[in-house]
PDB file of C-alpha atoms in Angstrom:
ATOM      1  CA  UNK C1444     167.983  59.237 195.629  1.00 46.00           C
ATOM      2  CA  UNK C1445     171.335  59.498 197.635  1.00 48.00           C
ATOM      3  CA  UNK C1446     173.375  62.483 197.869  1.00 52.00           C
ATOM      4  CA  UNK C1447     176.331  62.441 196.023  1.00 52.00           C
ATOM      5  CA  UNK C1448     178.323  60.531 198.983  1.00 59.00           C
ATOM      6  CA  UNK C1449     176.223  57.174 198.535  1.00 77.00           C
ATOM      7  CA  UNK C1450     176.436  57.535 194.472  1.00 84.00           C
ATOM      8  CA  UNK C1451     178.169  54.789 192.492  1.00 88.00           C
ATOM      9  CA  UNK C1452     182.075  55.918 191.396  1.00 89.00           C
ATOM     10  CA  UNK C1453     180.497  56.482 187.439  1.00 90.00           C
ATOM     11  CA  UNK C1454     177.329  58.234 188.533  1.00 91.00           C
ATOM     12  CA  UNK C1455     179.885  60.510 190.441  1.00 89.00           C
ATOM     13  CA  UNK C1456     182.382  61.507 187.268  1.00 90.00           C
ATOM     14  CA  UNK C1457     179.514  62.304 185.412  1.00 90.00           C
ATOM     15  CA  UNK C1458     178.312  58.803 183.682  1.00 91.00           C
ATOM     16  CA  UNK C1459     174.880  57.847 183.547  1.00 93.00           C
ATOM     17  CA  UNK C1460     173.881  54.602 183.973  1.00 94.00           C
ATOM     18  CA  UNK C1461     172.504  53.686 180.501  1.00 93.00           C
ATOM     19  CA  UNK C1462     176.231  54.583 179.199  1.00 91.00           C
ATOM     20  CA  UNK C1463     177.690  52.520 182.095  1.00 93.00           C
ATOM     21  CA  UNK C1464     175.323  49.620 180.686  1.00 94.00           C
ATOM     22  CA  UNK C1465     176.889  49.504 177.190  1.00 91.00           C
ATOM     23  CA  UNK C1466     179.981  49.961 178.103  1.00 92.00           C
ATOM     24  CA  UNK C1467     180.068  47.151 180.267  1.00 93.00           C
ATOM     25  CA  UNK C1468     178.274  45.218 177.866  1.00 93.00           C
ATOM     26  CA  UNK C1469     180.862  46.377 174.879  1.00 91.00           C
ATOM     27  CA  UNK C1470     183.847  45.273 176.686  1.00 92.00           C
ATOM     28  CA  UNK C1471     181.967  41.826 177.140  1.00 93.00           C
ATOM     29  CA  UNK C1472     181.095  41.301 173.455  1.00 92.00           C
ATOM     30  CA  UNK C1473     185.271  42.341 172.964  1.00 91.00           C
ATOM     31  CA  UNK C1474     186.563  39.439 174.885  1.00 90.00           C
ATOM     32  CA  UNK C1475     184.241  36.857 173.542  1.00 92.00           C
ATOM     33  CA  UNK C1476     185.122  34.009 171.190  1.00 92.00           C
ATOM     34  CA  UNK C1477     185.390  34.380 167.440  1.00 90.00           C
ATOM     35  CA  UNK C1478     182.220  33.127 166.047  1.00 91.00           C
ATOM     36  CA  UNK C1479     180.176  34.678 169.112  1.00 91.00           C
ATOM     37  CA  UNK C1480     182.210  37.875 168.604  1.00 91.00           C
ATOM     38  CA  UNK C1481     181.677  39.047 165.070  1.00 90.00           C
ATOM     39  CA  UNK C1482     177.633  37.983 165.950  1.00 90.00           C
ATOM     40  CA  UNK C1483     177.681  40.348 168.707  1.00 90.00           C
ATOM     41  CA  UNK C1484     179.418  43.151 166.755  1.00 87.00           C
ATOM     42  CA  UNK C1485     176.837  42.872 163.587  1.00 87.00           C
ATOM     43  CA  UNK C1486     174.417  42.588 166.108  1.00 87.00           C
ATOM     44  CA  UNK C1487     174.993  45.668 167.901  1.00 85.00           C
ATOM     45  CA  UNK C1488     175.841  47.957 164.815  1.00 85.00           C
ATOM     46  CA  UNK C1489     173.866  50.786 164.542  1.00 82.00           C
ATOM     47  CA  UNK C1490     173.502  53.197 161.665  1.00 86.00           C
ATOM     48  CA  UNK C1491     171.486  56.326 161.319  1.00 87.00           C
ATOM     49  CA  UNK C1492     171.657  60.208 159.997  1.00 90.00           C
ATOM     50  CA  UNK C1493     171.498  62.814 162.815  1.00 90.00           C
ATOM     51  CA  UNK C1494     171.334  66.527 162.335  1.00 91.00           C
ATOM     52  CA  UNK C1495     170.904  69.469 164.610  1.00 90.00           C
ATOM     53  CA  UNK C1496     168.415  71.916 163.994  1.00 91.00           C
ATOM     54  CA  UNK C1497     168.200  75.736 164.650  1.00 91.00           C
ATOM     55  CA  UNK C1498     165.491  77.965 164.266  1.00 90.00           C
ATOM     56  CA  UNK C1499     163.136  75.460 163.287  1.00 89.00           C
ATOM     57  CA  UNK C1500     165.432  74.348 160.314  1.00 88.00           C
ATOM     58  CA  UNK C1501     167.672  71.530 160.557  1.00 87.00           C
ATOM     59  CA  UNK C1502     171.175  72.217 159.551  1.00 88.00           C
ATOM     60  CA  UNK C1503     172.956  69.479 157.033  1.00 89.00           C
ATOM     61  CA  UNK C1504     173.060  65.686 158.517  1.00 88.00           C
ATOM     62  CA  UNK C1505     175.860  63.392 159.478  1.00 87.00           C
ATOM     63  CA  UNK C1506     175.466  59.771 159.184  1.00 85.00           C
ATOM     64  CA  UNK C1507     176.768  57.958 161.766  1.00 81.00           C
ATOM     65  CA  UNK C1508     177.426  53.878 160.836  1.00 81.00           C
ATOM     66  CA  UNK C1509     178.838  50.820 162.703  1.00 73.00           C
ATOM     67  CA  UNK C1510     180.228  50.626 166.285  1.00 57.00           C
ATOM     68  CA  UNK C1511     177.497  51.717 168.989  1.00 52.00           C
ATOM     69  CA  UNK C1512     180.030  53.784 171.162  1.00 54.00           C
ATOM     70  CA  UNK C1513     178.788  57.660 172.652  1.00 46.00           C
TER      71      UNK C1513
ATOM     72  CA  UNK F 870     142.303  70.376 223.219  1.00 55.00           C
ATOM     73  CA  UNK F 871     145.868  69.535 221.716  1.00 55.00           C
ATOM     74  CA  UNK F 872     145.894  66.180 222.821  1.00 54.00           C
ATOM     75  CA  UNK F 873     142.755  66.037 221.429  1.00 55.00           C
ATOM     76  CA  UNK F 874     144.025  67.093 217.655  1.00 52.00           C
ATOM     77  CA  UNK F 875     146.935  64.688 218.014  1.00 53.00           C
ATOM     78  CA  UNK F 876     144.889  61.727 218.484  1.00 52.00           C
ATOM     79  CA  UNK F 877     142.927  62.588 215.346  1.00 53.00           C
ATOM     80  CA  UNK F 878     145.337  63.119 212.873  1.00 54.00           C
ATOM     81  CA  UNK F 879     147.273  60.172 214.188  1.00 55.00           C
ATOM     82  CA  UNK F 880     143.897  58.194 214.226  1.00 55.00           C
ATOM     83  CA  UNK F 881     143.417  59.144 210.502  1.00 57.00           C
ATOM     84  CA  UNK F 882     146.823  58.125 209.619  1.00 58.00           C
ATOM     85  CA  UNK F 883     146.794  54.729 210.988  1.00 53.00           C
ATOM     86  CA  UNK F 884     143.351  54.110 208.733  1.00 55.00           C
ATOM     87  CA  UNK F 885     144.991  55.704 205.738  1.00 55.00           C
ATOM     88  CA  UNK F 886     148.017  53.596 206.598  1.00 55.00           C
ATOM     89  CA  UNK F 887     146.147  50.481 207.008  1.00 58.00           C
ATOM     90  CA  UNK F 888     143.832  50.607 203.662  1.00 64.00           C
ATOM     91  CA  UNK F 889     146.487  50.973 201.008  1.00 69.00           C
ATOM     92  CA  UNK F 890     147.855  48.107 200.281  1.00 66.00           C
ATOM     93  CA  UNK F 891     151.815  47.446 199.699  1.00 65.00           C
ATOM     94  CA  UNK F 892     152.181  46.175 196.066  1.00 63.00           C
ATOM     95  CA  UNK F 893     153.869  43.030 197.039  1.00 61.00           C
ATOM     96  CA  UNK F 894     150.428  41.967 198.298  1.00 61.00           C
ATOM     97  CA  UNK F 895     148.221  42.509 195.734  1.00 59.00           C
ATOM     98  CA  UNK F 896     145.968  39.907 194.552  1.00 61.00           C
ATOM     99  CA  UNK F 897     145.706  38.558 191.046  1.00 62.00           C
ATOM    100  CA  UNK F 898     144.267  41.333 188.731  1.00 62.00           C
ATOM    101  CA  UNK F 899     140.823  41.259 186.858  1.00 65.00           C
ATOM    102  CA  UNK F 900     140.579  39.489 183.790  1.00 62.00           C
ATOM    103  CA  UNK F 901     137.880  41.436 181.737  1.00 68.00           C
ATOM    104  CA  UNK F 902     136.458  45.579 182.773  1.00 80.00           C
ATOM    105  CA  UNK F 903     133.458  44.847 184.342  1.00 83.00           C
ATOM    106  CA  UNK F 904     132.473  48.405 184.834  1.00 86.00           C
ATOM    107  CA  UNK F 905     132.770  48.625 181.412  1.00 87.00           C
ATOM    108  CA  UNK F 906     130.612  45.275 180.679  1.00 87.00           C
ATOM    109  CA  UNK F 907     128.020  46.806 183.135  1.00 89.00           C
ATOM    110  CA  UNK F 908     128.019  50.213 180.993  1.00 90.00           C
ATOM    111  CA  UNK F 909     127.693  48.425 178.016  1.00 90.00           C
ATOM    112  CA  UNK F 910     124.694  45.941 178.803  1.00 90.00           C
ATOM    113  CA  UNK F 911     122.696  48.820 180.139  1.00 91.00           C
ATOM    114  CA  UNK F 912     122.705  50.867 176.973  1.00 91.00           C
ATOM    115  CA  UNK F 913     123.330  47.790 174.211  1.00 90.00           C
ATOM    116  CA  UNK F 914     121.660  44.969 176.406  1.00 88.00           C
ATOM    117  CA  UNK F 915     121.479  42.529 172.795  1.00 90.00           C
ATOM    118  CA  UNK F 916     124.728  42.537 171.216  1.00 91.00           C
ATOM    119  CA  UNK F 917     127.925  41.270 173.069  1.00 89.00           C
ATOM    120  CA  UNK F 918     130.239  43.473 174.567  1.00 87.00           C
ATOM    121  CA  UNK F 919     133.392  43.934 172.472  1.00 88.00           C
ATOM    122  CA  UNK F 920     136.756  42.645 174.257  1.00 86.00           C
ATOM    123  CA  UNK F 921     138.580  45.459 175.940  1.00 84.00           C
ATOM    124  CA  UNK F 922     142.205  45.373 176.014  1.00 84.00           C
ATOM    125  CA  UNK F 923     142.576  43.983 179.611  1.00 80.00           C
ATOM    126  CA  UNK F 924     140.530  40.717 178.768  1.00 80.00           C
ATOM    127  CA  UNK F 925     143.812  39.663 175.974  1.00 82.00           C
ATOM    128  CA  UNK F 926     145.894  40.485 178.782  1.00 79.00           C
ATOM    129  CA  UNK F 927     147.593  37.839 180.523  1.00 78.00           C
ATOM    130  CA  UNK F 928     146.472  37.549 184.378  1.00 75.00           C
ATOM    131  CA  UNK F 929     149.392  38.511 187.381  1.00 76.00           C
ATOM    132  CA  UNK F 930     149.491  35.380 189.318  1.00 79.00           C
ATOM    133  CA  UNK F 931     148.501  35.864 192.519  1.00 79.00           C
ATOM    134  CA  UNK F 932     150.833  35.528 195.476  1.00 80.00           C
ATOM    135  CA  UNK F 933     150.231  32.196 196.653  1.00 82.00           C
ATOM    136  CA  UNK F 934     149.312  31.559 200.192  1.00 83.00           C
ATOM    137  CA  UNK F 935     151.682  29.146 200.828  1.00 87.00           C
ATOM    138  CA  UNK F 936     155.252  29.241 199.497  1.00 87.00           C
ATOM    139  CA  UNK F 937     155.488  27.249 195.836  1.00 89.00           C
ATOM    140  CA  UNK F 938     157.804  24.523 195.222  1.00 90.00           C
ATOM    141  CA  UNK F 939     159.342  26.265 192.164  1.00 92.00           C
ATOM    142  CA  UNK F 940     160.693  29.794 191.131  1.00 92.00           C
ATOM    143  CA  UNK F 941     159.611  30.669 187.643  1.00 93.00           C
ATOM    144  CA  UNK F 942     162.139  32.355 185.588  1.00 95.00           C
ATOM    145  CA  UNK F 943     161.938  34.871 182.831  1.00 94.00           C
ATOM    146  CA  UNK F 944     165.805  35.828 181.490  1.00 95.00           C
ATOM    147  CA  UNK F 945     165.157  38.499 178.614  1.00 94.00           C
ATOM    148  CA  UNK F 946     168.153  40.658 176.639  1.00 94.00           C
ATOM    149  CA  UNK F 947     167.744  42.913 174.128  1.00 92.00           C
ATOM    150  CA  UNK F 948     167.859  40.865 171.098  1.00 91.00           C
ATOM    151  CA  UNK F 949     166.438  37.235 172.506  1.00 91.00           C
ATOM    152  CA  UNK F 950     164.668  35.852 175.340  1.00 93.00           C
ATOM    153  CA  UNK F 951     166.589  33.672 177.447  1.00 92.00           C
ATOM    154  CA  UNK F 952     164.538  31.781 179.645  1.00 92.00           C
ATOM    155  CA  UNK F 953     160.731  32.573 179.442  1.00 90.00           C
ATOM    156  CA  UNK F 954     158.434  31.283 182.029  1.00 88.00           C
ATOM    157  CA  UNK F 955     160.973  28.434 183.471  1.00 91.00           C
ATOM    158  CA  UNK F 956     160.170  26.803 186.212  1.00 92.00           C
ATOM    159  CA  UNK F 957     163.594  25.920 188.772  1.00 94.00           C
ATOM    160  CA  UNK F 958     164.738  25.597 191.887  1.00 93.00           C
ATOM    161  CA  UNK F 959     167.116  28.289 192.727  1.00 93.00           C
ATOM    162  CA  UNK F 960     168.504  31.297 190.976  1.00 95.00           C
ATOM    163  CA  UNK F 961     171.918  33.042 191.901  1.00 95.00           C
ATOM    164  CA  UNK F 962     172.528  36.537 190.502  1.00 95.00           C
ATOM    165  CA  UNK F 963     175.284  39.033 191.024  1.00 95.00           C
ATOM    166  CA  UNK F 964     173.641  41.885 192.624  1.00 95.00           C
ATOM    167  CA  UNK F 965     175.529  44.827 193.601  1.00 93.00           C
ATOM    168  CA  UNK F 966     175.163  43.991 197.434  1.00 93.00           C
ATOM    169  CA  UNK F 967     176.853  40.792 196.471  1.00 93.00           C
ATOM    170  CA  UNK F 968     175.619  37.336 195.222  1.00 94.00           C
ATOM    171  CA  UNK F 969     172.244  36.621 196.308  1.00 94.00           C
ATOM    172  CA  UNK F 970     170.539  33.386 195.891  1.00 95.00           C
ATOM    173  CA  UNK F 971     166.892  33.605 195.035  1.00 94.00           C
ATOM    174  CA  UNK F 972     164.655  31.016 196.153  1.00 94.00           C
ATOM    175  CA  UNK F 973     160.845  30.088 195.824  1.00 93.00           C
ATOM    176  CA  UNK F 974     158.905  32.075 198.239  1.00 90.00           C
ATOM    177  CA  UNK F 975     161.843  35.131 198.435  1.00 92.00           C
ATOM    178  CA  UNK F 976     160.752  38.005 199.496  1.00 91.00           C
ATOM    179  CA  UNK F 977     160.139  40.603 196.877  1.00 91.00           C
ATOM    180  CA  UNK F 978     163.136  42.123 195.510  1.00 92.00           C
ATOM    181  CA  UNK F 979     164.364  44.585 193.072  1.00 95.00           C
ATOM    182  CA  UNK F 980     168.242  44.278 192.406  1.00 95.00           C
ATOM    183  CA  UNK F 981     170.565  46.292 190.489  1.00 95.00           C
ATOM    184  CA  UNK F 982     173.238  43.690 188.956  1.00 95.00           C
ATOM    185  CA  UNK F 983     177.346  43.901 188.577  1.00 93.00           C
ATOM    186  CA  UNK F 984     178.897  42.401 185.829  1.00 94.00           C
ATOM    187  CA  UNK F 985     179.095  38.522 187.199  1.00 94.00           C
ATOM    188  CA  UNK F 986     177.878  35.174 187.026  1.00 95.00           C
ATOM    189  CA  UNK F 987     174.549  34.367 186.873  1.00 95.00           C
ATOM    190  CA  UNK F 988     173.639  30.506 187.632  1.00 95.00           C
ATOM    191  CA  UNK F 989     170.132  28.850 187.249  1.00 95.00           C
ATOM    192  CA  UNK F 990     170.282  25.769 189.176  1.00 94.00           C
ATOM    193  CA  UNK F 991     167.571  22.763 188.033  1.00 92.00           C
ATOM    194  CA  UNK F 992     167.678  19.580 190.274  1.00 91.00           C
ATOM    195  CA  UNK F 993     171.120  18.434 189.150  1.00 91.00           C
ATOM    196  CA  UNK F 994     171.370  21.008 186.525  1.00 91.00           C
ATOM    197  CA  UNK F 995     173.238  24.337 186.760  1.00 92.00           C
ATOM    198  CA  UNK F 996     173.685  26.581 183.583  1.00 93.00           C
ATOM    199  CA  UNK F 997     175.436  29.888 183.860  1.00 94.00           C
ATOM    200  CA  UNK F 998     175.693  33.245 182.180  1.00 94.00           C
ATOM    201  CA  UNK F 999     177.977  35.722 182.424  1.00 94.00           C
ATOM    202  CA  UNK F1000     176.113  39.262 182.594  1.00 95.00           C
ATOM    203  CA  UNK F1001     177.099  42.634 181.583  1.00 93.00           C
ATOM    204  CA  UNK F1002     174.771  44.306 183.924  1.00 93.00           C
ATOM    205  CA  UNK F1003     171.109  44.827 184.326  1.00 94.00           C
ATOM    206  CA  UNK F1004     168.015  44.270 186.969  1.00 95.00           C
ATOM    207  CA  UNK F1005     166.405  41.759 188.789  1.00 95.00           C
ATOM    208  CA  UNK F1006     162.967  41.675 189.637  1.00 95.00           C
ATOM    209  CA  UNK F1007     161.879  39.571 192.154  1.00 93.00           C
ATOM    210  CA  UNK F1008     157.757  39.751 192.558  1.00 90.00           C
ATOM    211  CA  UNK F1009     156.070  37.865 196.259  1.00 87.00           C
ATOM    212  CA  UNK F1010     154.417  35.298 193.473  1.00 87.00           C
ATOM    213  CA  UNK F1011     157.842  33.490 193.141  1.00 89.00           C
ATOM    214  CA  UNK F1012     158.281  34.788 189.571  1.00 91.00           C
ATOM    215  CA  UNK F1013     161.433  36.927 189.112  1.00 94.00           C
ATOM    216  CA  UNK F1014     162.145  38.587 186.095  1.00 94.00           C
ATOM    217  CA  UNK F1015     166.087  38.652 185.178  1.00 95.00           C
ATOM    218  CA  UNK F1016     167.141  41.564 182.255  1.00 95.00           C
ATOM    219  CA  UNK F1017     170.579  41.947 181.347  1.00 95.00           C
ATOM    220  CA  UNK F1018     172.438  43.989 178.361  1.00 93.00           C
ATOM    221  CA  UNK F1019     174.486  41.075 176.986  1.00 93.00           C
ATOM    222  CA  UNK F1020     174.380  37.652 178.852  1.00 94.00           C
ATOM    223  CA  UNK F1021     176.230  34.894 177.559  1.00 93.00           C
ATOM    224  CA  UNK F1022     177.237  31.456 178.385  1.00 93.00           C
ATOM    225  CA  UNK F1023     180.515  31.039 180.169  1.00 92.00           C
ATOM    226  CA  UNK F1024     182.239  28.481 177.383  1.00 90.00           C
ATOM    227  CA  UNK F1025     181.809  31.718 175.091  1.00 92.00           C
ATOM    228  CA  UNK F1026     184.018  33.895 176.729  1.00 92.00           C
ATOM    229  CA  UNK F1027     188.045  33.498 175.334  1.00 91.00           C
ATOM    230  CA  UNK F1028     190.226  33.387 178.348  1.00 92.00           C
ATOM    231  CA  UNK F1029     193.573  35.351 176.628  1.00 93.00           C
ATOM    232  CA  UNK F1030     191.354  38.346 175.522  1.00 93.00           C
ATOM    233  CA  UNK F1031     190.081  38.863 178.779  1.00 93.00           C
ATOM    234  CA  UNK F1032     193.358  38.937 180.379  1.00 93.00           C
ATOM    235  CA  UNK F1033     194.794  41.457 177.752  1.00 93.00           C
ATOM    236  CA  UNK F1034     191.805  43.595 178.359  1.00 93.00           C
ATOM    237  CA  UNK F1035     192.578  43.316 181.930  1.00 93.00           C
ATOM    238  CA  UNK F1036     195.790  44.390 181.785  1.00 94.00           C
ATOM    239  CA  UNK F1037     194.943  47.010 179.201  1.00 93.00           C
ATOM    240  CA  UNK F1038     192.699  48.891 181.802  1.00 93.00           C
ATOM    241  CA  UNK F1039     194.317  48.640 184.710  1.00 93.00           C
ATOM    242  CA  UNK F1040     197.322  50.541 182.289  1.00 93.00           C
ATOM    243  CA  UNK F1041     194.612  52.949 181.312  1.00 92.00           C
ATOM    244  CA  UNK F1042     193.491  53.336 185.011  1.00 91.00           C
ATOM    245  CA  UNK F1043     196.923  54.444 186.232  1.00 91.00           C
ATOM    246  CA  UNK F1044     197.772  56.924 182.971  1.00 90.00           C
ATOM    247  CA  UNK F1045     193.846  58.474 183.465  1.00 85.00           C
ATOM    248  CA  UNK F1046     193.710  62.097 183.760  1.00 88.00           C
ATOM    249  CA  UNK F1047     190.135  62.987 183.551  1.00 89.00           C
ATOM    250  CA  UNK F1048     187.462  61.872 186.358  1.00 87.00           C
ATOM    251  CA  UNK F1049     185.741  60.508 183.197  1.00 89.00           C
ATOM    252  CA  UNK F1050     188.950  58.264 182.488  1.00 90.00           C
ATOM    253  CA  UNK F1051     189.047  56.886 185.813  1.00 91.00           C
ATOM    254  CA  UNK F1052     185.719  55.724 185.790  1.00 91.00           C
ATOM    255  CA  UNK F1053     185.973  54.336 182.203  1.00 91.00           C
ATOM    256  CA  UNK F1054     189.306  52.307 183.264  1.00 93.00           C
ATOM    257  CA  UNK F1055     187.996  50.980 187.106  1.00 92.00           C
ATOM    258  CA  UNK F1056     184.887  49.991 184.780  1.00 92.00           C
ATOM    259  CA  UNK F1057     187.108  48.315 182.357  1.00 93.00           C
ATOM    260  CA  UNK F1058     189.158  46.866 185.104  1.00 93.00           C
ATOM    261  CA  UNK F1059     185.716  45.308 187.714  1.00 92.00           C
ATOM    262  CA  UNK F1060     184.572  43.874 184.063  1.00 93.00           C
ATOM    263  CA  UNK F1061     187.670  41.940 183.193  1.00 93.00           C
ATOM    264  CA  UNK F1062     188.345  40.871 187.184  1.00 93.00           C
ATOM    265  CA  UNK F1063     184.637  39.702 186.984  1.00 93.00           C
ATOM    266  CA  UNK F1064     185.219  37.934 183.929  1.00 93.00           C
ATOM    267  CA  UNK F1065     188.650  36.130 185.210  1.00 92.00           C
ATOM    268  CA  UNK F1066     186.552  34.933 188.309  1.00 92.00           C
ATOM    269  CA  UNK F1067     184.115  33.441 185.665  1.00 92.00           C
ATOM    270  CA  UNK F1068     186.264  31.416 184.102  1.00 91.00           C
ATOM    271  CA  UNK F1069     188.451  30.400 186.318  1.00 89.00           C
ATOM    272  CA  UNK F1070     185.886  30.490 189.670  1.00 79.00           C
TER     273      UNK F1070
END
């Protein structure tokens, strides 16, 4: 790949490009119309239980519901 | 004696050059493993040999020699699939090196996309999408593969929210501290712009 003068503006403050990819296509599910708008959202909704683990025990989960954001 | 090593590695580089073939030209690919068929009939020559994998396979189409009088189409998101296998005249998607208008016979292609308009155009027909942002394949067999985030149909979109966004971001890009911020807010601001020139372009 290019050196960091040819990179696109995110790639260069530290985005990568699956986060530029949902973000673009959040924004575009915001400014659609109502119907089409609360499909998206349920669409997109996520909702799982993540926990970190340290020496090879995992320490006590968080769930994480609704809006797909970082 | 220097010359003479010069002509040899250059003469083995133009043969190496010359066998392997660019993937743009390859041909159709095999339809059933016939090394494995061979294998098969020489130690089980009475019973059929099973199907492998590759024989449920659909076929690549193979570049045709001359150039086809249709572009097929396959427009897949995440959750549906758009177009699958449709045959038209004329595609125009937003790459990032600008708009670029895809026609039978183009040569073959792959294309990062901006968040813009995508049109399909049909004899008299055009239907567009707006798209978040994706990749377009393009393959020498006139097939071109379109995938996109979110994609939707330009009567979708509701004009007032997409100037309020707009006018949120470019706020957001003036206030931002962080590099992070500024990318975030000239993101939010090309989406918007791209979406005004939708629906009023």
């Amino acid at each position: 790949m290019a050196s960091t003068g040819a990179a696109p503006f995110w790639r260069a403050a530290g985005m990568t490009y699956v986060n530029y990819a949902n973000l673009c296509a959040k924004m575009v599910r915001n400014c659609l119309k109502e119907p089409h708008k609360s499909e998206a959202i349920s669409r997109e909704k996520v909702h799982y239980s993540i926990s970190k683990w340290t020496d090879g025990k995992p320490e006590k989960p968080s769930v994480r519901t609704d809006s797909p954001d970082e | 004696m220097l010359r003479r090593a010069v002509t040899t590695t250059t003469g083995l580089l133009a043969r190496h050059i010359r066998a392997q073939p660019f993937s743009t030209d390859l041909s159709s690919a095999p339809a059933a493993d016939a090394g494995f068929v061979e294998a098969w009939k020489k130690v089980i020559p009475n019973i059929e040999p099973p199907k492998t994998p590759l024989s449920f396979m659909q076929t690549r189409p193979s570049t045709p020699p001359s150039i086809p009088a249709k572009l097929t189409v396959n427009f897949v998101l995440p959750y549906a699939s758009e177009l699958s296998a449709k045959e038209v005249d004329m595609v125009i998607i937003p790459a990032t090196t600008g708009n670029m208008g895809v026609l039978p016979g183009h040569v073959a292609t792959i294309a990062e996309l901006k968040p813009g308009v995508m049109s399909v155009h049909e004899g008299n027909d055009v239907t567009k999408y707006f798209i978040s942002s994706g990749f377009a394949y393009i393959h020498a067999n006139s097939y071109a593969d379109v995938i996109a985030v979110e994609a939707v149909p330009l009567d979708q979109i509701d004009a007032s929210l997409v100037q309020h966004g707009l006018a949120e971001f470019t706020q957001k890009l003036s206030s931002a501290s962080t590099d992070l911020e500024k990318a975030e807010a000239q993101i939010g601001v090309d989406v918007h712009s791209a979406l005004n020139s939708a629906l009023t372009g």
